[in-house]
């Protein structure tokens, strides 16, 4: 059995027993952010695009699902599908506007668009403004399984996460993923081989937005609310941090990064108060200066034998 | 019917913010020939390549490829029509393996739509044999599993050539394929170009006049964006204006 298979099996076992060991809602929150970070990494790590507006996709899906569950009383799986559809559509709009720009300009445009989305939710009548959309019911899965119980909700979230993670792995390894990698490595060369690079980037952007949306929708079901925090630029920054901490361009890095950040925030929220921001900032700086490969990247690079980590002297967006 | 001329430009022109880099260039490339584009540094050779492959929009003039006007066709489309370029600076996909470098080119031609994000990696392994064959033809087979970034410079250029060949281009544009190479590498790459040029057309920029003499049927000399002379090696090398341009450039 390969090392990779072993790691995944261990992860799966951990996923199944985690709610017995830890507070289930916290684990679910970690899984949602892990999926969010994986979606973000599909762009940064595997396409070379730094989006600084990914909260817009997380948050739009969160609101959309919250709205559908509350006002239309749909079943949770339909609520998720609706949220994902909204994010994917928004992703197509963002992508169409931003994709032709390079590097920092791309990041700035995604940020600006995400800010517009933020103000939209701040003003829109259906989002509950500063209070957010509260008391979203979890509903019954397929109209049969009530998700109100945390353990039922947990295994549903775990299944969504496994699906999302599997999908991203599949995309990375697919013929499409090879082209994305080529674009990340050398866009001009990919173009000279006859690939319409803008279309590939756009599709990658939409897929990333859709999966980020899946994470946001799931989060609303778990926590029962969607708020302005979900669409705030700080959340866009957090996902960058999670991905960097875990390891850009590694498959499991963002999961580890999300775990570290969410647990840290959870632990520190009571103890450190406003200092959380400072601590997060310090981690960010430390990562960029000293651990450019992130946790998973550093481990893979030090592992005896074949290293699976991308070399970082030539990072994305160079 | 395809005519004798595979590529023709008429009054091709490119301005960069008022600076005219290419100024009314008329080129005719004969099908099946190896055609050299030479000239001193800054003459506009690379810019001509960028215009032909639509990496840059022309300011004026037109480009006909196989009789079709491609002056406003997109870069990727031009490549898919069989007009494929290489770059002056070696241009690989550094953190993909040598095999993957060639395979991603093969994939464009042979693997149907590459937008299939739901297909497994196995759908690509059918291309491995073809990729290995191409690598063998440029003596890179032993390096197939290395990352391209780890190859020495001369091998990188060979990889670039193999990647270009994977597209079976009808017209291949090579921008200084021997630049920066050690002497023995130059010989190898020259032989390689001769081999792969069979059955296709090559337009190449080359500073090494020995290579030009050895390989090229026809030569166009560019200076300050305009065509200074055209002919075979003997004609061009005997042309006093050409000598002056090169000597002048060296003493500038
Ligand atoms: N993108 C650009 N913007 C502005 N000026 C440019 C640009 N590209 C090229 N030039 C200018 O156009 C002129 C021609 O450049 P080009 O690269 O085509 O020359 P070349 O013949 O390929 O030279 P070399 O032998 O050094 O490769 C040069 O003066 C160069 O500075
Ligand atoms: Mg040049």
Coordinates of C-alpha atoms and ligand atoms in Angstrom, one line a residue:
Chain A
X1 CA 0.0 0.0 0.0
X2 CA 1.4 3.4 -0.9
X3 CA 2.2 6.0 1.8
X4 CA -0.5 8.2 0.3
X5 CA -3.2 5.6 0.6
X6 CA -2.2 5.0 4.2
X7 CA -2.4 8.7 5.0
X8 CA -5.9 8.9 3.5
X9 CA -7.1 5.7 5.3
X10 CA -5.8 7.1 8.6
X11 CA -7.6 10.4 7.8
X12 CA -10.8 8.6 7.1
X13 CA -10.7 6.6 10.3
X14 CA -10.0 9.8 12.2
X15 CA -12.9 11.5 10.4
X16 CA -15.3 8.7 11.5
X17 CA -14.3 8.7 15.2
X18 CA -13.6 12.4 15.6
X19 CA -17.1 13.3 17.0
X20 CA -16.5 10.8 19.8
X21 CA -13.2 12.5 20.8
X22 CA -13.9 16.2 20.2
X23 CA -16.8 18.6 20.3
X24 CA -18.7 17.7 17.0
X25 CA -19.7 21.2 16.1
X26 CA -16.1 22.3 16.3
X27 CA -15.0 19.4 14.1
X28 CA -17.8 20.3 11.6
X29 CA -16.6 23.9 11.5
X30 CA -13.0 22.7 10.8
X31 CA -14.3 20.5 8.0
X32 CA -16.2 23.4 6.4
X33 CA -13.2 25.6 6.5
X34 CA -10.9 22.8 5.3
X35 CA -13.1 22.4 2.3
X36 CA -13.1 26.2 1.8
X37 CA -9.3 26.2 1.9
X38 CA -9.0 23.3 -0.4
X39 CA -11.2 25.1 -2.9
X40 CA -9.0 28.2 -2.6
X41 CA -5.9 26.1 -3.1
X42 CA -7.2 24.7 -6.3
X43 CA -6.8 28.2 -7.6
X44 CA -3.6 29.4 -5.8
X45 CA -1.7 26.1 -5.6
X46 CA -2.8 24.4 -8.8
X47 CA -3.6 27.2 -11.2
X48 CA -1.4 30.0 -9.9
X49 CA -4.2 32.5 -9.3
X50 CA -4.4 34.4 -6.0
X51 CA -8.0 35.3 -5.3
X52 CA -8.5 37.8 -2.5
X53 CA -12.2 37.7 -2.6
X54 CA -13.1 34.1 -1.8
X55 CA -15.2 35.1 1.1
X56 CA -17.8 36.3 -1.4
X57 CA -18.4 32.7 -2.5
X58 CA -18.4 31.2 0.9
X59 CA -20.7 33.9 2.2
X60 CA -23.1 34.0 -0.8
X61 CA -23.7 30.3 -0.6
X62 CA -24.1 30.6 3.2
X63 CA -26.8 33.3 2.7
X64 CA -28.4 31.5 -0.2
X65 CA -28.8 28.3 1.7
X66 CA -29.9 30.0 4.8
X67 CA -32.5 31.9 2.8
X68 CA -33.8 28.8 1.0
X69 CA -34.0 26.8 4.2
X70 CA -35.8 29.5 6.1
X71 CA -38.2 31.0 3.5
X72 CA -38.8 28.1 1.1
X73 CA -38.4 25.3 3.7
X74 CA -36.5 23.1 1.2
X75 CA -34.7 20.0 2.3
X76 CA -31.0 20.5 3.2
X77 CA -29.6 18.8 0.1
X78 CA -31.6 21.2 -2.1
X79 CA -30.5 24.1 0.1
X80 CA -26.9 23.1 -0.6
X81 CA -27.4 22.8 -4.3
X82 CA -29.0 26.2 -4.4
X83 CA -26.1 27.7 -2.5
X84 CA -23.5 26.1 -4.8
X85 CA -25.4 27.3 -7.8
X86 CA -25.4 30.9 -6.5
X87 CA -21.6 30.7 -5.8
X88 CA -20.8 29.2 -9.1
X89 CA -22.8 31.9 -10.9
X90 CA -21.1 34.6 -8.9
X91 CA -17.7 32.9 -9.7
X92 CA -18.5 33.0 -13.4
X93 CA -19.2 36.8 -13.1
X94 CA -16.0 37.4 -11.0
X95 CA -14.0 35.3 -13.3
X96 CA -15.2 36.9 -16.5
X97 CA -14.1 40.3 -15.1
X98 CA -10.9 39.3 -13.4
X99 CA -9.3 36.5 -15.4
X100 CA -7.5 38.6 -18.0
X101 CA -5.6 40.4 -15.3
X102 CA -2.3 39.1 -14.0
X103 CA -0.8 38.7 -10.5
X104 CA -1.5 41.5 -8.1
X105 CA -4.1 43.1 -10.4
X106 CA -6.1 39.9 -10.4
X107 CA -6.0 39.8 -6.6
X108 CA -7.1 43.5 -6.4
X109 CA -10.0 43.0 -8.7
X110 CA -11.3 40.0 -6.8
X111 CA -10.9 42.0 -3.6
X112 CA -12.8 44.9 -5.1
X113 CA -15.6 42.7 -6.4
X114 CA -15.9 40.9 -3.0
X115 CA -16.2 44.3 -1.3
X116 CA -19.1 45.1 -3.6
X117 CA -20.7 41.8 -2.6
X118 CA -20.2 42.6 1.0
X119 CA -22.0 46.0 0.7
X120 CA -24.8 44.3 -1.1
X121 CA -25.4 41.9 1.8
X122 CA -25.0 44.7 4.3
X123 CA -27.8 46.6 2.5
X124 CA -30.1 43.8 1.2
X125 CA -33.3 43.4 3.2
X126 CA -33.2 39.6 3.4
X127 CA -29.8 39.2 5.1
X128 CA -30.7 40.6 8.5
X129 CA -28.0 43.3 8.2
X130 CA -25.6 43.4 11.1
X131 CA -27.4 40.6 12.9
X132 CA -27.2 38.2 10.0
X133 CA -29.6 35.4 9.1
X134 CA -30.3 33.6 12.3
X135 CA -32.1 30.5 13.3
X136 CA -31.7 28.6 10.0
X137 CA -33.3 25.1 10.5
X138 CA -31.2 22.1 9.5
X139 CA -34.2 20.3 8.1
X140 CA -34.5 16.7 7.1
X141 CA -32.1 15.2 4.6
X142 CA -34.0 14.0 1.6
X143 CA -37.1 14.8 3.7
X144 CA -36.3 11.7 5.8
X145 CA -33.3 12.0 8.1
X146 CA -33.5 14.8 10.6
X147 CA -30.2 16.6 10.9
X148 CA -31.1 18.4 14.1
X149 CA -29.1 15.8 16.1
X150 CA -25.4 16.7 16.0
X151 CA -24.2 13.1 15.2
X152 CA -26.5 12.9 12.1
X153 CA -25.4 16.4 11.0
X154 CA -21.8 15.3 11.6
X155 CA -21.8 12.3 9.3
X156 CA -23.6 14.3 6.6
X157 CA -20.9 17.0 6.9
X158 CA -18.2 14.4 6.8
X159 CA -19.7 12.9 3.6
X160 CA -19.9 16.4 2.0
X161 CA -16.3 17.0 2.9
X162 CA -15.1 13.7 1.6
X163 CA -16.9 14.3 -1.7
X164 CA -15.5 17.8 -2.0
X165 CA -12.0 16.6 -1.2
X166 CA -12.3 13.7 -3.6
X167 CA -13.6 16.0 -6.4
X168 CA -10.6 18.4 -6.0
X169 CA -8.2 15.6 -6.1
X170 CA -9.9 14.3 -9.2
X171 CA -9.8 17.7 -10.9
X172 CA -6.1 18.1 -10.1
X173 CA -5.3 14.7 -11.6
X174 CA -7.6 15.1 -14.6
X175 CA -6.5 16.1 -18.1
X176 CA -7.9 19.5 -17.2
X177 CA -5.8 19.6 -14.1
X178 CA -2.7 18.9 -16.2
X179 CA -3.4 22.0 -18.3
X180 CA -4.0 24.1 -15.1
X181 CA -0.6 23.0 -13.9
X182 CA 1.0 23.9 -17.2
X183 CA -0.7 27.3 -17.0
X184 CA 0.6 27.8 -13.5
X185 CA 4.1 26.8 -14.6
X186 CA 4.4 28.8 -17.8
X187 CA 1.3 30.5 -19.1
X188 CA 2.9 31.7 -22.4
X189 CA 4.1 28.3 -23.2
X190 CA 0.7 26.8 -22.5
X191 CA -0.8 29.4 -24.9
X192 CA 1.8 28.6 -27.5
X193 CA 0.7 24.9 -27.4
X194 CA -2.8 26.0 -28.4
X195 CA -4.6 26.1 -25.0
X196 CA -7.1 28.9 -24.6
X197 CA -5.6 29.7 -21.2
X198 CA -8.3 32.2 -20.2
X199 CA -11.1 29.6 -20.6
X200 CA -9.2 27.1 -18.5
X201 CA -8.6 29.7 -15.8
X202 CA -12.3 30.7 -15.9
X203 CA -13.4 27.1 -15.5
X204 CA -11.0 26.6 -12.6
X205 CA -12.3 29.8 -11.0
X206 CA -15.9 28.7 -11.3
X207 CA -15.1 25.2 -9.9
X208 CA -13.2 26.8 -7.0
X209 CA -16.1 29.2 -6.3
X210 CA -18.6 26.4 -6.4
X211 CA -16.7 24.2 -3.9
X212 CA -16.1 27.2 -1.7
X213 CA -19.9 27.7 -1.9
X214 CA -20.4 24.1 -0.9
X215 CA -18.3 24.8 2.2
X216 CA -20.3 28.0 3.0
X217 CA -23.7 26.3 2.6
X218 CA -22.7 23.4 4.8
X219 CA -21.5 25.8 7.4
X220 CA -24.9 27.6 7.5
X221 CA -26.6 24.2 8.1
X222 CA -24.1 23.3 10.9
X223 CA -24.2 26.6 12.8
X224 CA -27.7 27.7 11.9
X225 CA -26.7 31.2 10.8
X226 CA -25.1 33.2 8.0
X227 CA -23.6 36.6 8.9
X228 CA -21.6 39.4 7.4
X229 CA -18.4 37.8 8.8
X230 CA -18.8 35.1 6.1
X231 CA -18.5 37.7 3.3
X232 CA -16.0 40.0 5.1
X233 CA -12.6 40.5 3.5
X234 CA -11.0 39.2 6.7
X235 CA -12.4 35.8 5.9
X236 CA -10.8 36.0 2.4
X237 CA -7.6 36.7 4.3
X238 CA -8.1 33.8 6.6
X239 CA -8.4 31.3 3.8
X240 CA -5.1 32.6 2.4
X241 CA -3.5 32.1 5.9
X242 CA -4.9 28.5 6.3
X243 CA -3.6 27.5 2.9
X244 CA -0.2 29.0 3.6
X245 CA 0.1 27.4 7.0
X246 CA -0.8 24.0 5.6
X247 CA 1.1 24.2 2.4
X248 CA 0.2 25.9 -0.9
X249 CA 0.0 23.4 -3.8
X250 CA -0.1 20.3 -1.5
X251 CA -3.3 18.3 -1.5
X252 CA -3.8 17.9 2.2
X253 CA -2.1 21.1 3.3
X254 CA -5.2 23.3 3.4
X255 CA -7.0 20.8 5.6
X256 CA -4.2 20.9 8.2
X257 CA -4.0 24.6 7.9
X258 CA -7.7 25.0 8.5
X259 CA -7.5 22.7 11.4
X260 CA -4.7 24.7 13.0
X261 CA -6.3 28.1 12.5
X262 CA -9.9 27.2 13.4
X263 CA -8.8 25.4 16.6
X264 CA -6.4 28.2 17.5
X265 CA -9.1 30.8 17.0
X266 CA -11.5 28.7 19.1
X267 CA -9.1 28.2 21.9
X268 CA -7.9 31.8 21.9
X269 CA -11.3 33.5 21.5
X270 CA -12.0 33.6 25.3
X271 CA -8.4 33.8 26.5
X272 CA -6.7 36.3 24.2
X273 CA -9.6 38.4 23.1
X274 CA -8.5 41.1 20.6
X275 CA -5.0 39.6 20.7
X276 CA -6.2 36.9 18.3
X277 CA -5.7 39.2 15.4
X278 CA -2.1 39.9 16.5
X279 CA -1.4 36.2 16.9
X280 CA -2.8 35.3 13.5
X281 CA -0.7 38.1 12.0
X282 CA 2.4 36.7 13.6
X283 CA 1.7 33.2 12.3
X284 CA 1.2 34.7 8.9
X285 CA 4.5 36.5 8.9
X286 CA 6.3 33.5 10.3
X287 CA 4.9 31.3 7.6
X288 CA 5.9 33.7 4.8
X289 CA 9.4 34.2 6.2
X290 CA 10.4 30.9 7.6
X291 CA 8.0 28.1 6.4
X292 CA 7.2 28.9 2.8
X293 CA 6.2 25.3 2.1
X294 CA 3.7 25.2 5.0
X295 CA 3.3 22.3 7.5
X296 CA 2.6 19.6 4.9
X297 CA 5.1 20.9 2.4
X298 CA 7.9 21.0 5.0
X299 CA 7.1 17.4 6.2
X300 CA 7.0 16.1 2.6
X301 CA 10.3 17.8 1.8
X302 CA 12.0 16.3 4.8
X303 CA 10.5 12.9 4.3
X304 CA 13.1 10.3 3.4
X305 CA 12.7 9.1 -0.2
X306 CA 10.5 10.6 -2.8
X307 CA 9.4 14.1 -1.8
X308 CA 6.0 15.0 -3.0
X309 CA 6.2 18.7 -2.2
X310 CA 6.3 21.4 -4.8
X311 CA 9.5 23.4 -4.7
X312 CA 8.8 26.8 -3.4
X313 CA 11.6 28.9 -4.8
X314 CA 9.3 29.3 -7.7
X315 CA 6.0 29.8 -6.1
X316 CA 2.7 30.6 -7.9
X317 CA 2.2 34.2 -9.0
X318 CA 5.9 34.8 -9.4
Chain B
X1 CA -5.1 23.2 -52.7
X2 CA -2.2 24.4 -50.6
X3 CA 0.0 26.8 -52.4
X4 CA 3.8 27.0 -52.5
X5 CA 3.9 29.7 -49.9
X6 CA 2.9 28.6 -46.4
X7 CA 3.3 32.0 -44.7
X8 CA 3.2 35.5 -46.1
X9 CA 3.3 38.9 -44.4
X10 CA 2.4 42.1 -46.2
X11 CA 3.6 45.4 -44.7
X12 CA 3.8 44.0 -41.2
X13 CA 4.2 46.7 -38.7
X14 CA 4.5 47.0 -34.9
X15 CA 4.8 50.2 -32.8
X16 CA 5.6 50.3 -29.1
X17 CA 4.4 53.7 -27.8
X18 CA 5.7 55.5 -30.9
X19 CA 8.8 53.3 -31.3
X20 CA 8.6 51.3 -34.5
X21 CA 10.1 47.9 -33.8
X22 CA 8.8 46.2 -37.1
X23 CA 8.4 48.5 -40.1
X24 CA 6.7 47.2 -43.2
X25 CA 8.1 43.7 -43.3
X26 CA 7.1 41.5 -46.4
X27 CA 8.0 37.9 -45.8
X28 CA 7.4 34.8 -47.9
X29 CA 8.1 31.5 -46.5
X30 CA 8.2 28.6 -48.9
X31 CA 6.6 25.4 -47.8
X32 CA 9.1 22.7 -46.8
X33 CA 12.0 25.1 -46.5
X34 CA 14.2 26.0 -43.5
X35 CA 14.1 29.8 -43.5
X36 CA 16.4 31.9 -41.3
X37 CA 15.6 35.3 -39.9
X38 CA 18.8 37.0 -38.8
X39 CA 19.9 40.5 -37.8
X40 CA 21.7 42.4 -35.1
X41 CA 20.3 42.6 -31.5
X42 CA 17.1 44.6 -31.4
X43 CA 16.4 44.2 -35.1
X44 CA 12.9 43.1 -34.3
X45 CA 13.2 39.3 -34.9
X46 CA 11.5 38.2 -31.7
X47 CA 8.8 40.9 -32.3
X48 CA 8.1 39.4 -35.7
X49 CA 7.7 36.0 -34.1
X50 CA 5.3 37.5 -31.5
X51 CA 3.3 39.1 -34.3
X52 CA 3.2 35.9 -36.4
X53 CA 2.0 33.8 -33.5
X54 CA -0.4 36.5 -32.4
X55 CA 1.3 36.9 -29.0
X56 CA 1.2 40.6 -29.9
X57 CA -1.3 42.4 -32.0
X58 CA 0.1 44.0 -35.2
X59 CA -0.2 47.8 -35.6
X60 CA -0.5 47.3 -39.3
X61 CA -0.2 44.9 -42.2
X62 CA -1.5 41.4 -42.6
X63 CA -0.4 37.8 -42.1
X64 CA -1.5 35.0 -44.4
X65 CA -1.1 31.4 -43.3
X66 CA -1.9 28.8 -45.8
X67 CA -3.8 31.5 -47.7
X68 CA -5.9 32.4 -44.7
X69 CA -5.7 35.8 -43.1
X70 CA -4.8 35.2 -39.5
X71 CA -4.1 38.8 -38.6
X72 CA -6.8 38.9 -36.0
X73 CA -7.0 35.2 -35.0
X74 CA -6.2 34.4 -31.3
X75 CA -2.8 33.0 -30.3
X76 CA -4.2 29.6 -29.2
X77 CA -6.1 29.2 -32.4
X78 CA -3.1 30.0 -34.5
X79 CA -1.2 27.3 -32.6
X80 CA -4.0 24.8 -33.2
X81 CA -3.8 25.7 -36.9
X82 CA -0.3 24.2 -36.9
X83 CA 1.8 27.4 -36.5
X84 CA 3.8 26.7 -33.3
X85 CA 6.6 28.7 -31.8
X86 CA 9.4 28.2 -29.3
X87 CA 10.8 31.0 -27.2
X88 CA 14.1 32.7 -27.1
X89 CA 14.6 32.0 -23.4
X90 CA 14.2 28.2 -22.8
X91 CA 10.6 27.7 -22.0
X92 CA 9.5 24.5 -20.2
X93 CA 7.0 23.7 -17.5
X94 CA 9.7 23.7 -14.7
X95 CA 8.0 21.7 -12.0
X96 CA 6.3 19.1 -14.2
X97 CA 8.3 16.0 -15.1
X98 CA 10.0 15.8 -18.5
X99 CA 7.4 13.2 -19.5
X100 CA 4.5 15.5 -18.5
X101 CA 6.0 18.4 -20.4
X102 CA 5.7 16.5 -23.6
X103 CA 2.5 14.8 -22.7
X104 CA 0.6 18.0 -22.0
X105 CA 1.3 19.0 -25.6
X106 CA 0.3 15.6 -26.9
X107 CA -2.9 15.9 -24.9
X108 CA -3.9 19.0 -26.8
X109 CA -3.8 17.1 -30.1
X110 CA -4.9 13.6 -29.2
X111 CA -6.9 13.5 -26.0
X112 CA -10.1 15.2 -27.1
X113 CA -11.4 18.0 -24.9
X114 CA -9.0 18.9 -22.1
X115 CA -11.8 20.6 -20.2
X116 CA -12.9 17.2 -18.8
X117 CA -12.1 17.9 -15.2
X118 CA -14.0 14.8 -14.0
X119 CA -11.8 12.3 -15.9
X120 CA -9.2 10.4 -14.0
X121 CA -5.5 10.6 -14.6
X122 CA -5.6 7.2 -16.3
X123 CA -7.2 8.8 -19.3
X124 CA -3.8 10.4 -19.9
X125 CA -1.5 7.4 -19.5
X126 CA -2.5 6.2 -22.9
X127 CA -0.3 9.1 -24.2
X128 CA 2.8 8.0 -22.2
X129 CA 4.1 5.7 -25.0
X130 CA 3.9 8.5 -27.5
X131 CA 5.6 10.9 -25.2
X132 CA 8.4 8.5 -24.5
X133 CA 8.9 8.0 -28.2
X134 CA 9.3 11.8 -28.7
X135 CA 11.7 12.0 -25.7
X136 CA 13.7 9.2 -27.2
X137 CA 14.0 11.1 -30.5
X138 CA 15.7 14.0 -28.6
X139 CA 17.7 11.6 -26.4
X140 CA 15.8 12.6 -23.3
X141 CA 14.2 9.2 -22.5
X142 CA 16.5 8.5 -19.5
X143 CA 15.4 11.8 -17.9
X144 CA 11.6 11.2 -18.3
X145 CA 10.8 11.2 -14.6
X146 CA 13.0 14.2 -13.7
X147 CA 11.4 17.6 -13.2
X148 CA 12.2 19.8 -16.2
X149 CA 13.9 22.4 -13.9
X150 CA 16.6 19.8 -13.1
X151 CA 17.8 19.4 -16.7
X152 CA 20.9 21.1 -17.9
X153 CA 20.3 24.0 -20.3
X154 CA 21.0 22.2 -23.5
X155 CA 18.6 19.4 -22.5
X156 CA 16.0 21.9 -21.7
X157 CA 16.1 23.2 -25.3
X158 CA 15.8 19.7 -26.5
X159 CA 12.8 19.2 -24.3
X160 CA 11.3 22.3 -25.7
X161 CA 11.8 21.0 -29.2
X162 CA 10.2 17.7 -28.3
X163 CA 7.2 19.5 -26.8
X164 CA 6.8 21.6 -30.0
X165 CA 7.1 18.5 -32.1
X166 CA 4.4 16.8 -30.1
X167 CA 2.0 19.1 -31.8
X168 CA 3.1 18.0 -35.2
X169 CA 3.3 21.6 -36.4
X170 CA 3.2 22.4 -40.0
X171 CA 5.2 25.5 -39.5
X172 CA 7.6 25.7 -36.6
X173 CA 9.1 29.0 -35.4
X174 CA 12.3 28.6 -33.4
X175 CA 13.7 31.6 -31.7
X176 CA 17.5 31.1 -31.3
X177 CA 17.4 27.3 -30.6
X178 CA 21.2 27.2 -30.0
X179 CA 21.6 30.3 -27.9
X180 CA 23.7 29.9 -24.8
X181 CA 24.7 26.4 -25.7
X182 CA 28.0 24.6 -25.3
X183 CA 29.7 23.7 -28.6
X184 CA 28.8 20.0 -28.6
X185 CA 25.2 20.8 -27.8
X186 CA 25.0 23.1 -30.8
X187 CA 26.0 20.3 -33.0
X188 CA 23.4 18.0 -31.5
X189 CA 20.6 20.5 -31.7
X190 CA 21.5 21.4 -35.3
X191 CA 21.3 17.7 -36.3
X192 CA 18.0 17.4 -34.5
X193 CA 16.5 20.4 -36.3
X194 CA 17.6 19.0 -39.6
X195 CA 15.9 15.7 -38.7
X196 CA 12.6 17.2 -37.6
X197 CA 12.4 19.7 -40.4
X198 CA 11.7 16.8 -42.8
X199 CA 8.1 17.1 -43.9
X200 CA 7.5 20.5 -42.4
X201 CA 8.6 24.2 -42.6
X202 CA 10.9 25.9 -40.2
X203 CA 11.4 29.6 -39.7
X204 CA 14.2 30.2 -37.3
X205 CA 16.0 33.1 -35.7
X206 CA 19.7 32.2 -35.3
X207 CA 22.8 34.2 -34.4
X208 CA 25.2 31.4 -35.1
X209 CA 25.9 31.9 -38.8
X210 CA 27.6 28.5 -39.0
X211 CA 24.3 26.9 -38.1
X212 CA 22.5 29.1 -40.5
X213 CA 24.8 28.1 -43.4
X214 CA 24.4 24.5 -42.5
X215 CA 20.7 24.4 -42.2
X216 CA 18.9 27.1 -44.0
X217 CA 17.7 27.3 -47.6
X218 CA 16.8 30.9 -47.4
X219 CA 17.7 33.9 -45.3
X220 CA 16.0 37.2 -44.5
X221 CA 18.1 39.8 -42.8
X222 CA 16.3 42.3 -40.6
X223 CA 17.7 45.6 -39.4
X224 CA 15.9 48.2 -37.4
X225 CA 12.6 46.6 -38.2
X226 CA 13.0 46.5 -41.9
X227 CA 14.2 43.8 -44.4
X228 CA 17.7 44.6 -45.4
X229 CA 18.4 41.6 -47.7
X230 CA 17.0 38.3 -48.7
X231 CA 18.5 35.3 -50.5
X232 CA 20.5 32.1 -49.9
X233 CA 23.6 32.1 -47.7
X234 CA 26.1 33.0 -50.4
X235 CA 24.0 35.9 -51.6
X236 CA 23.3 37.3 -48.2
X237 CA 26.8 36.8 -46.8
X238 CA 28.3 38.6 -49.9
X239 CA 26.0 41.6 -49.5
X240 CA 28.0 44.6 -48.4
X241 CA 24.9 46.2 -46.7
X242 CA 24.6 43.1 -44.5
X243 CA 28.3 43.1 -43.6
X244 CA 28.0 46.7 -42.7
X245 CA 24.9 46.1 -40.5
X246 CA 26.6 43.4 -38.6
X247 CA 30.0 45.2 -38.3
X248 CA 28.2 48.4 -37.5
X249 CA 26.1 46.8 -34.8
X250 CA 29.2 45.2 -33.2
X251 CA 31.0 48.6 -33.0
X252 CA 28.0 50.5 -31.8
Ligands
LIG1 N1 7.0 44.7 -25.4 C1 7.8 45.7 -25.8 N2 7.6 47.0 -25.4 C2 8.5 47.9 -25.9 N3 9.5 47.7 -26.7 C3 9.7 46.5 -27.1 C4 8.9 45.4 -26.7 N4 9.4 44.2 -27.2 C5 10.5 44.6 -28.0 N5 10.7 45.9 -27.9 C6 11.7 46.7 -28.6 O1 11.7 46.4 -29.9 C7 12.9 46.2 -30.5 C8 13.1 44.9 -31.1 O2 13.1 43.9 -30.2 P1 13.2 42.3 -30.5 O3 13.2 41.6 -29.2 O4 12.2 42.0 -31.5 O5 14.7 42.2 -31.1 P2 15.4 40.9 -31.6 O6 15.8 41.1 -33.0 O7 14.7 39.7 -31.2 O8 16.8 41.1 -30.7 P3 17.7 39.9 -30.0 O9 18.6 39.5 -31.1 O10 18.4 40.7 -29.0 O11 16.8 38.9 -29.5 C9 13.9 46.4 -29.4 O12 14.4 47.7 -29.4 C10 13.1 46.2 -28.1 O13 13.6 47.0 -27.1
LIG2 MG1 15.1 38.2 -30.0

